[in-house]
Coordinates of C-alpha atoms and ligand atoms in Angstrom, one line a residue:
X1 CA 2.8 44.2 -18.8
X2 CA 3.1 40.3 -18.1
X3 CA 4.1 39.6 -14.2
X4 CA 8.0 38.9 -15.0
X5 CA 9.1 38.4 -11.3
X6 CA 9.9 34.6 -10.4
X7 CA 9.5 33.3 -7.0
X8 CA 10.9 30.1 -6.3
X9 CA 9.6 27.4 -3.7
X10 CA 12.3 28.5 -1.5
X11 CA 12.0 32.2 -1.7
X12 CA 7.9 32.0 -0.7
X13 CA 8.8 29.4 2.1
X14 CA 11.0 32.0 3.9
X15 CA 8.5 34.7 3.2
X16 CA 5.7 32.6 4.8
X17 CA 8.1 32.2 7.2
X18 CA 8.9 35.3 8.0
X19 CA 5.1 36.2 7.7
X20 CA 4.5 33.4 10.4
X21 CA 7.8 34.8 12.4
X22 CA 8.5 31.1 12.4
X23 CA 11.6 28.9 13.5
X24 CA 13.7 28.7 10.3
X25 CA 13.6 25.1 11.0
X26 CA 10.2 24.7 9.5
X27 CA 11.1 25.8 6.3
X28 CA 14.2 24.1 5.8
X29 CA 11.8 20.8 5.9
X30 CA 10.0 22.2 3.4
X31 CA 13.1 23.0 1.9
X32 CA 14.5 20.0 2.0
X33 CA 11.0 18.0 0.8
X34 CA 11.3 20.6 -2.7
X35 CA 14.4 18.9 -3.3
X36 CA 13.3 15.3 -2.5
X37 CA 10.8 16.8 -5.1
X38 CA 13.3 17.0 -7.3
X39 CA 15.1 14.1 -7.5
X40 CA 12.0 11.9 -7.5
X41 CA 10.7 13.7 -10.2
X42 CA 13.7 13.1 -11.9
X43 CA 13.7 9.3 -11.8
X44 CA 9.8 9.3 -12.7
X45 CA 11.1 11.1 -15.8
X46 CA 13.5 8.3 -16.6
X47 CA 10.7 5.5 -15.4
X48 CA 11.3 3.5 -18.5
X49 CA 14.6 4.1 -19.4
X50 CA 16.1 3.1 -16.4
X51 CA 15.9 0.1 -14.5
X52 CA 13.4 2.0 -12.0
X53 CA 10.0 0.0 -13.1
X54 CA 8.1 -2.9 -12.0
X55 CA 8.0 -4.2 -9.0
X56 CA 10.7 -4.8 -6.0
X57 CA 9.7 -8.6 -5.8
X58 CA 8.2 -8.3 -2.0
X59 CA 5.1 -6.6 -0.3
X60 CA 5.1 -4.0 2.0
X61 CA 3.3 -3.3 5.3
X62 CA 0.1 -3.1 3.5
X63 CA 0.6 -6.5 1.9
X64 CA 0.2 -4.8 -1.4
X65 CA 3.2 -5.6 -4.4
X66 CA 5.8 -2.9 -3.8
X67 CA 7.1 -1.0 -7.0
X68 CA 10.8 -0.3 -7.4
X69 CA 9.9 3.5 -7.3
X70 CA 8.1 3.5 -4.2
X71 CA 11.4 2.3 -2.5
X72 CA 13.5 4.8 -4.2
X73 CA 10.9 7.5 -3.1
X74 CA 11.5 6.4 0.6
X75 CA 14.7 6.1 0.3
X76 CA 15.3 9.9 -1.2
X77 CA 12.6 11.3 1.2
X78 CA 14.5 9.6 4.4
X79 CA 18.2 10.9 3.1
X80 CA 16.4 14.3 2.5
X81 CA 15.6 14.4 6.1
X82 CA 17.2 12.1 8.3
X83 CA 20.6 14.5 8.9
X84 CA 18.7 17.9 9.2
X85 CA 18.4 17.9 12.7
X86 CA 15.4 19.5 12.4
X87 CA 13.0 16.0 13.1
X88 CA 12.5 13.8 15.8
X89 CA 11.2 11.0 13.9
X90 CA 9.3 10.3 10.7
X91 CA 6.6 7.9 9.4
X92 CA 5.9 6.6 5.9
X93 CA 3.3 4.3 4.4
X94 CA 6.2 2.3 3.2
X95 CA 7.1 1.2 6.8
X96 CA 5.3 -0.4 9.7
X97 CA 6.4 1.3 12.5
X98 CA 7.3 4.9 13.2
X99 CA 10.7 5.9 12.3
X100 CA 13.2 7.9 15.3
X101 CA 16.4 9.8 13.9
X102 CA 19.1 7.9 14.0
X103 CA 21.5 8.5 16.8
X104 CA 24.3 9.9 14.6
X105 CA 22.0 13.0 14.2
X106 CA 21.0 15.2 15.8
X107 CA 17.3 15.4 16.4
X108 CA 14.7 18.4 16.2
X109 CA 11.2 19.4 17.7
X110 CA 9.3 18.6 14.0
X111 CA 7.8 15.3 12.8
X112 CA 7.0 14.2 9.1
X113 CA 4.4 11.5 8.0
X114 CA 4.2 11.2 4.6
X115 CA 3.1 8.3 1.1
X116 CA 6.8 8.7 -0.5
X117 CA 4.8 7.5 -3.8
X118 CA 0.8 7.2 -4.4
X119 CA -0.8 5.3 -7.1
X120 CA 2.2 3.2 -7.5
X121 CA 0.4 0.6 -9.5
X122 CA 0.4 3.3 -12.0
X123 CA 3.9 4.2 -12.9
X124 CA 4.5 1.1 -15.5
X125 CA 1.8 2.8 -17.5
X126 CA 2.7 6.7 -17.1
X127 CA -0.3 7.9 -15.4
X128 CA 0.3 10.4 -12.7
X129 CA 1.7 9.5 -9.5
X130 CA 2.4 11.9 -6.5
X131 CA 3.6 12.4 -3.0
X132 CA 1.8 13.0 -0.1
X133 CA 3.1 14.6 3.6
X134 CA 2.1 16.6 6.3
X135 CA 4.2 18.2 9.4
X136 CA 3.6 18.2 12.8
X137 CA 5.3 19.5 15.9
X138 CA 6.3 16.8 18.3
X139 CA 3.9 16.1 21.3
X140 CA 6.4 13.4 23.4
X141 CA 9.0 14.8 25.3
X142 CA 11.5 11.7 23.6
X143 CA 14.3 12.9 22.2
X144 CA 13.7 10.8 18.9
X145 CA 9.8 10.7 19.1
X146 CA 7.4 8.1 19.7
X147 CA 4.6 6.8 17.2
X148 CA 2.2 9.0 19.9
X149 CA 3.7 12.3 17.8
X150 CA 2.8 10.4 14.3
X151 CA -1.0 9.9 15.3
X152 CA -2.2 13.6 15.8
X153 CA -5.4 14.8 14.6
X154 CA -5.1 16.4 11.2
X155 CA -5.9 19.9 13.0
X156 CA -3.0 20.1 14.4
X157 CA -0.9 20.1 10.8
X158 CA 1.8 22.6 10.5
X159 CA 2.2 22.2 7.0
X160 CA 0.6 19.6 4.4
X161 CA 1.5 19.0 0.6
X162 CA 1.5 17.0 -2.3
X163 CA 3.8 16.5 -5.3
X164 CA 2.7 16.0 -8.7
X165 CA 4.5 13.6 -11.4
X166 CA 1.7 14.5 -14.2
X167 CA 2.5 16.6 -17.6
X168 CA 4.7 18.8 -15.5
X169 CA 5.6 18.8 -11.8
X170 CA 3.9 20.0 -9.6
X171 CA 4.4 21.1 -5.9
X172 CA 1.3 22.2 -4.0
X173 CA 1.2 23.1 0.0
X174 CA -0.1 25.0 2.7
X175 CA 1.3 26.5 6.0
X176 CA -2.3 27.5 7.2
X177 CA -2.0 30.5 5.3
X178 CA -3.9 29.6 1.5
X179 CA -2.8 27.4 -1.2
X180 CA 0.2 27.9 -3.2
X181 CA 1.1 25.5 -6.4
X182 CA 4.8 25.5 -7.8
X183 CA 5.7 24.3 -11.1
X184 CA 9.0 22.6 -11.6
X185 CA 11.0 24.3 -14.6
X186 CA 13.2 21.5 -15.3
X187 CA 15.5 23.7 -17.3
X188 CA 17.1 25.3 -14.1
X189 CA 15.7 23.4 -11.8
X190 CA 13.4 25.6 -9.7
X191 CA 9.9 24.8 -8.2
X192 CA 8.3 28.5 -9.8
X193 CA 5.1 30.0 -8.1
X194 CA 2.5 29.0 -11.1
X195 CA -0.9 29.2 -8.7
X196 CA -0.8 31.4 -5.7
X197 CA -3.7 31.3 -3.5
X198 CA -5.0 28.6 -4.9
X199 CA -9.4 28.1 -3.9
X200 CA -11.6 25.8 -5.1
X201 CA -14.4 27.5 -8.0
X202 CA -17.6 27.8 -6.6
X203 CA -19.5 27.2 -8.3
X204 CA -17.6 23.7 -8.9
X205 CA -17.3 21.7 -12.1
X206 CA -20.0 19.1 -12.0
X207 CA -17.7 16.4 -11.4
X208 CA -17.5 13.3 -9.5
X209 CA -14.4 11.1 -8.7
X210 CA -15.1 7.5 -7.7
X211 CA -13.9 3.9 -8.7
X212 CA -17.7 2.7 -9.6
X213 CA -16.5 -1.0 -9.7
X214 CA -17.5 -1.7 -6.6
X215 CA -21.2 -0.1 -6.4
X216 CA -22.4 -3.8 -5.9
X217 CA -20.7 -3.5 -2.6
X218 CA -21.5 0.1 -1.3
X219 CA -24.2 0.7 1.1
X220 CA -28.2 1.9 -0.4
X221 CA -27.3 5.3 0.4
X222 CA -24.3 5.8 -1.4
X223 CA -25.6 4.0 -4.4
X224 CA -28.4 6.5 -3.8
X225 CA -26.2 9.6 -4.0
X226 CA -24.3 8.5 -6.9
X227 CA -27.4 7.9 -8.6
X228 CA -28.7 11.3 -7.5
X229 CA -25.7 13.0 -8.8
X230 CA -26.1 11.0 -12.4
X231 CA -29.7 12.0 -12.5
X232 CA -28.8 16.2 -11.4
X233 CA -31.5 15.9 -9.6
X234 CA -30.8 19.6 -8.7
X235 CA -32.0 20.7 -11.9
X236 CA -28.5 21.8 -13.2
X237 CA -28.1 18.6 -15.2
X238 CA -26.0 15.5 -14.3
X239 CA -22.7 15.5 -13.4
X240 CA -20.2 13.8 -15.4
X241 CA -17.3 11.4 -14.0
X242 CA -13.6 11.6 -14.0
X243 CA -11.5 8.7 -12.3
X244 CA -7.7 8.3 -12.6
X245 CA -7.0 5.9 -9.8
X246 CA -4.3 7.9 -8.9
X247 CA -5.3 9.9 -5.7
X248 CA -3.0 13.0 -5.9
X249 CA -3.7 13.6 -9.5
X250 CA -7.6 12.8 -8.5
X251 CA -7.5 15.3 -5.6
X252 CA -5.3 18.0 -7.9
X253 CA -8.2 18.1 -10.4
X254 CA -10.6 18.2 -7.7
X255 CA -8.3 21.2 -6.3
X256 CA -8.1 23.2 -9.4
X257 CA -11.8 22.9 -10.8
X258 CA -13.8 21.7 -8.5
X259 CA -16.5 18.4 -7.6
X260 CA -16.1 15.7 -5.7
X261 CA -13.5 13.2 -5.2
X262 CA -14.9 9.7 -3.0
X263 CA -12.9 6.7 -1.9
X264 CA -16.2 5.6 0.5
X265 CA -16.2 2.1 2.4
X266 CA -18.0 -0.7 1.3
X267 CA -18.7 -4.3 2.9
X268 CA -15.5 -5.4 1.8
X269 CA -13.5 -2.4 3.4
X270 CA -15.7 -0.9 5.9
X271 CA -13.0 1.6 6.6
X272 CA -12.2 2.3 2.4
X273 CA -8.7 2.0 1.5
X274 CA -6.8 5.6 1.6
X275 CA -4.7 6.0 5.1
X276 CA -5.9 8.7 7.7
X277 CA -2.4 10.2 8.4
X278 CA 0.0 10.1 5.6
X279 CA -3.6 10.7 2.7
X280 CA -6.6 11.9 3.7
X281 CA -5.1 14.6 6.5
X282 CA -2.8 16.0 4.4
X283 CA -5.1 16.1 1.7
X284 CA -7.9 17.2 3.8
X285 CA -6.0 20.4 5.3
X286 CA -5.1 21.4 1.7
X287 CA -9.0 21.4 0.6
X288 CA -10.3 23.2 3.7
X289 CA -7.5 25.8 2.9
X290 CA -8.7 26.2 -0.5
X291 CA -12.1 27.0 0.8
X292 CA -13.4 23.0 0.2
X293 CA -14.2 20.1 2.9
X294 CA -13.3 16.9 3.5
X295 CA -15.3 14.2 5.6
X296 CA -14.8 10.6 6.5
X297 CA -19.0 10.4 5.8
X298 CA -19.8 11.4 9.2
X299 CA -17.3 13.7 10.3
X300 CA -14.8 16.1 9.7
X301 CA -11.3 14.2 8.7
X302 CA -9.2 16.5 10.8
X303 CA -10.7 16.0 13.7
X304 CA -10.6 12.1 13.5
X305 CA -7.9 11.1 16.4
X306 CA -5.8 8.3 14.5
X307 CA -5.4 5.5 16.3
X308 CA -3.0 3.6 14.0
X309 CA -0.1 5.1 11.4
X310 CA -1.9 2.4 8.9
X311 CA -5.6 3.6 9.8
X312 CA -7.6 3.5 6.4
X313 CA -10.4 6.0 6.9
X314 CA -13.6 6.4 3.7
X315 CA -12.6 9.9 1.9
X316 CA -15.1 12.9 0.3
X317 CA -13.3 15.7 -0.4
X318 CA -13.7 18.9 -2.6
X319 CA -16.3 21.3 -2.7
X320 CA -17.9 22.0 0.5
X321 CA -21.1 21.9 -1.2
X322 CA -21.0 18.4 -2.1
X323 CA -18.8 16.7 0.7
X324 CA -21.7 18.2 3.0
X325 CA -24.5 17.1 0.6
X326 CA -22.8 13.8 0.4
X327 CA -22.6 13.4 4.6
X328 CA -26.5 14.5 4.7
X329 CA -27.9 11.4 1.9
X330 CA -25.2 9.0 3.9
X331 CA -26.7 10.1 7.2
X332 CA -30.1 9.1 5.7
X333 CA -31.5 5.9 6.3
Ligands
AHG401 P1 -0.7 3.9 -3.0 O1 -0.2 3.7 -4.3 O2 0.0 4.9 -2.2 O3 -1.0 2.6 -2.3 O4 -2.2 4.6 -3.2 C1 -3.0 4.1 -4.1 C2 -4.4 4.6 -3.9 C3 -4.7 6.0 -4.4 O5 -3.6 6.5 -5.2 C4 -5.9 5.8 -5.3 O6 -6.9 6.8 -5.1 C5 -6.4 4.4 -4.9 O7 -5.3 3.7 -4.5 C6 -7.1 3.7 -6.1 O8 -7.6 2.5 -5.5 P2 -8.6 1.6 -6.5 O9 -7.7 1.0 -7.5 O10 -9.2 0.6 -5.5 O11 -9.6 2.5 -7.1
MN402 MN1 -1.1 6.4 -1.4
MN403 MN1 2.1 4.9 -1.6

């Protein structure tokens, strides 16, 4: 007998709600993100057809070309939540400083960081692109925040997810309590439950995930640990390679069988390039849920304390097995 009950995105919020005997204010967020979801996913769809590619013809914050779709992202994210009285202030990749509620709303006790559209450089070619965000409860007593409540360590998440423009849609998050994937039916327009409880295989595909144009700039150790894991030095055989550029679709392969996904720093970006609050924390929350780590090299990415919404951090994240393998041959000299 096939499992014939469907549980939408909004029915398993309210149930992890209720399991939580959480404010309903939480999950109307979460709520509210589904349906950004939605309507991004939408125009992703249409990337092509409508005027919706190339780029916007300025750069943004991170001085790096700014598509048309990240805009539209950050825009539908911002009207998603801007009126639900359920935030004090938001902050996005997209702009510089933190963002308060405006004072024509009212303004709430939660706070939202997220990427409104990752791997942007990808859309004009239809490779995967995603959304990243994480929740936090607010930690100034300011009415419409401060950037203080955007710059928490990643342990003190409340909830963390990603969407998926790939093949399907996909809407993947966590409340502290597992890993639950959603698939978007675009025929009625639901987010369904398509992987509940989602963990990483152990053991993991042998599978690395790195951009291995810049090995001339990476330090002897992680030359050395790439190498190693070419070689298989553990006797299992090598590993082979997967790289999309596209960091959600990157991470949700890493997520469903397994490896190792690295963005690492080098001498020309001593810090990498992925963002501590609004990538690697959310991300990093999601993999220790699902039973994986995630490191900066040295230590544990949810206990970094960001000091900057903009803060690029190096990323290994998967299986445990291999983030800790790869923080021991770093440590080496
Ligand atoms: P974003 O589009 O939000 O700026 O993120 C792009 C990131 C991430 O998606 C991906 O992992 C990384 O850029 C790829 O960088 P490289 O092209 O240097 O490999
Ligand atoms: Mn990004
Ligand atoms: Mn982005």
């Amino acid at each position: 007998m096939t499992d014939t009950h469907i549980v939408t995105i909004e029915r398993h919020i309210i149930e992890e709600e209720r399991r939580r005997r959480a404010s309903g204010s939480f999950s109307n967020i979460l709520t509210d993100m589904a349906l950004a979801a939605k309507v991004i996913s939408r125009q992703v769809n249409m990337a092509g057809l409508v005027d919706i590619l190339g780029k916007a013809g300025h750069s943004n914050v991170q001085g790096e070309e700014v598509q048309k779709l990240d805009i539209f992202a950050q825009n539908v994210i911002y009207r998603a939540m801007d009126h639900n009285g359920h935030l004090c202030c938001m902050a996005s990749e997209e702009f510089e400083d933190f963002i308060p509620i405006p004072e024509k709303f009212p303004a709430g006790d939660y706070v939202l960081v997220f990427d409104p559209l990752d791997g942007s450089s990808n859309i004009d070619v239809n490779v995967s692109i995603g959304t990243i965000f994480s929740l936090y409860r607010r930690v100034s007593d300011e009415e419409r925040g401060t950037v203080e409540d955007c710059l928490q360590p990643g342990i003190r998440q409340l909830a963390a997810g990603y969407v998926l423009y790939g093949s399907s849609t996909m809407m993947v998050y966590t409340t502290g309590r597992g890993v639950h994937g959603f698939t978007l039916d675009p025929s009625i327009g639901e987010f369904i439950l398509s992987h509940p409880e989602i963990r990483i295989p152990d053991p993991p595909s042998r599978c690395y995930s790195v951009n291995e144009a810049y090995h001339e700039r990476w330090s002897p150790a992680m030359q050395r640990f790439i190498e190693e894991l070419k070689r298989g030095d553990s006797g299992e055989g090598g590993f082979s390679s997967r790289y999309i550029g596209s960091l959600v679709a990157d991470f949700h392969r890493t997520l469903l069988k397994g490896g190792l996904f690295m963005y690492p720093a080098d001498r020309r970006s001593p810090n990498g390039k992925l963002r501590l609050v609004y990538e690697a924390n959310p991300l990093a929350w999601i993999a220790e849920q699902a039973g994986g780590g995630a490191s900066d090299g040295r230590e544990r990415i949810l206990e970094r304390k960001p000091s900057g919404l903009h803060e690029r951090t190096p990323l290994f994240i998967g299986s445990a097995g291999l983030v800790e393998r790869a923080v021991e041959t770093l440590s080496e000299i």
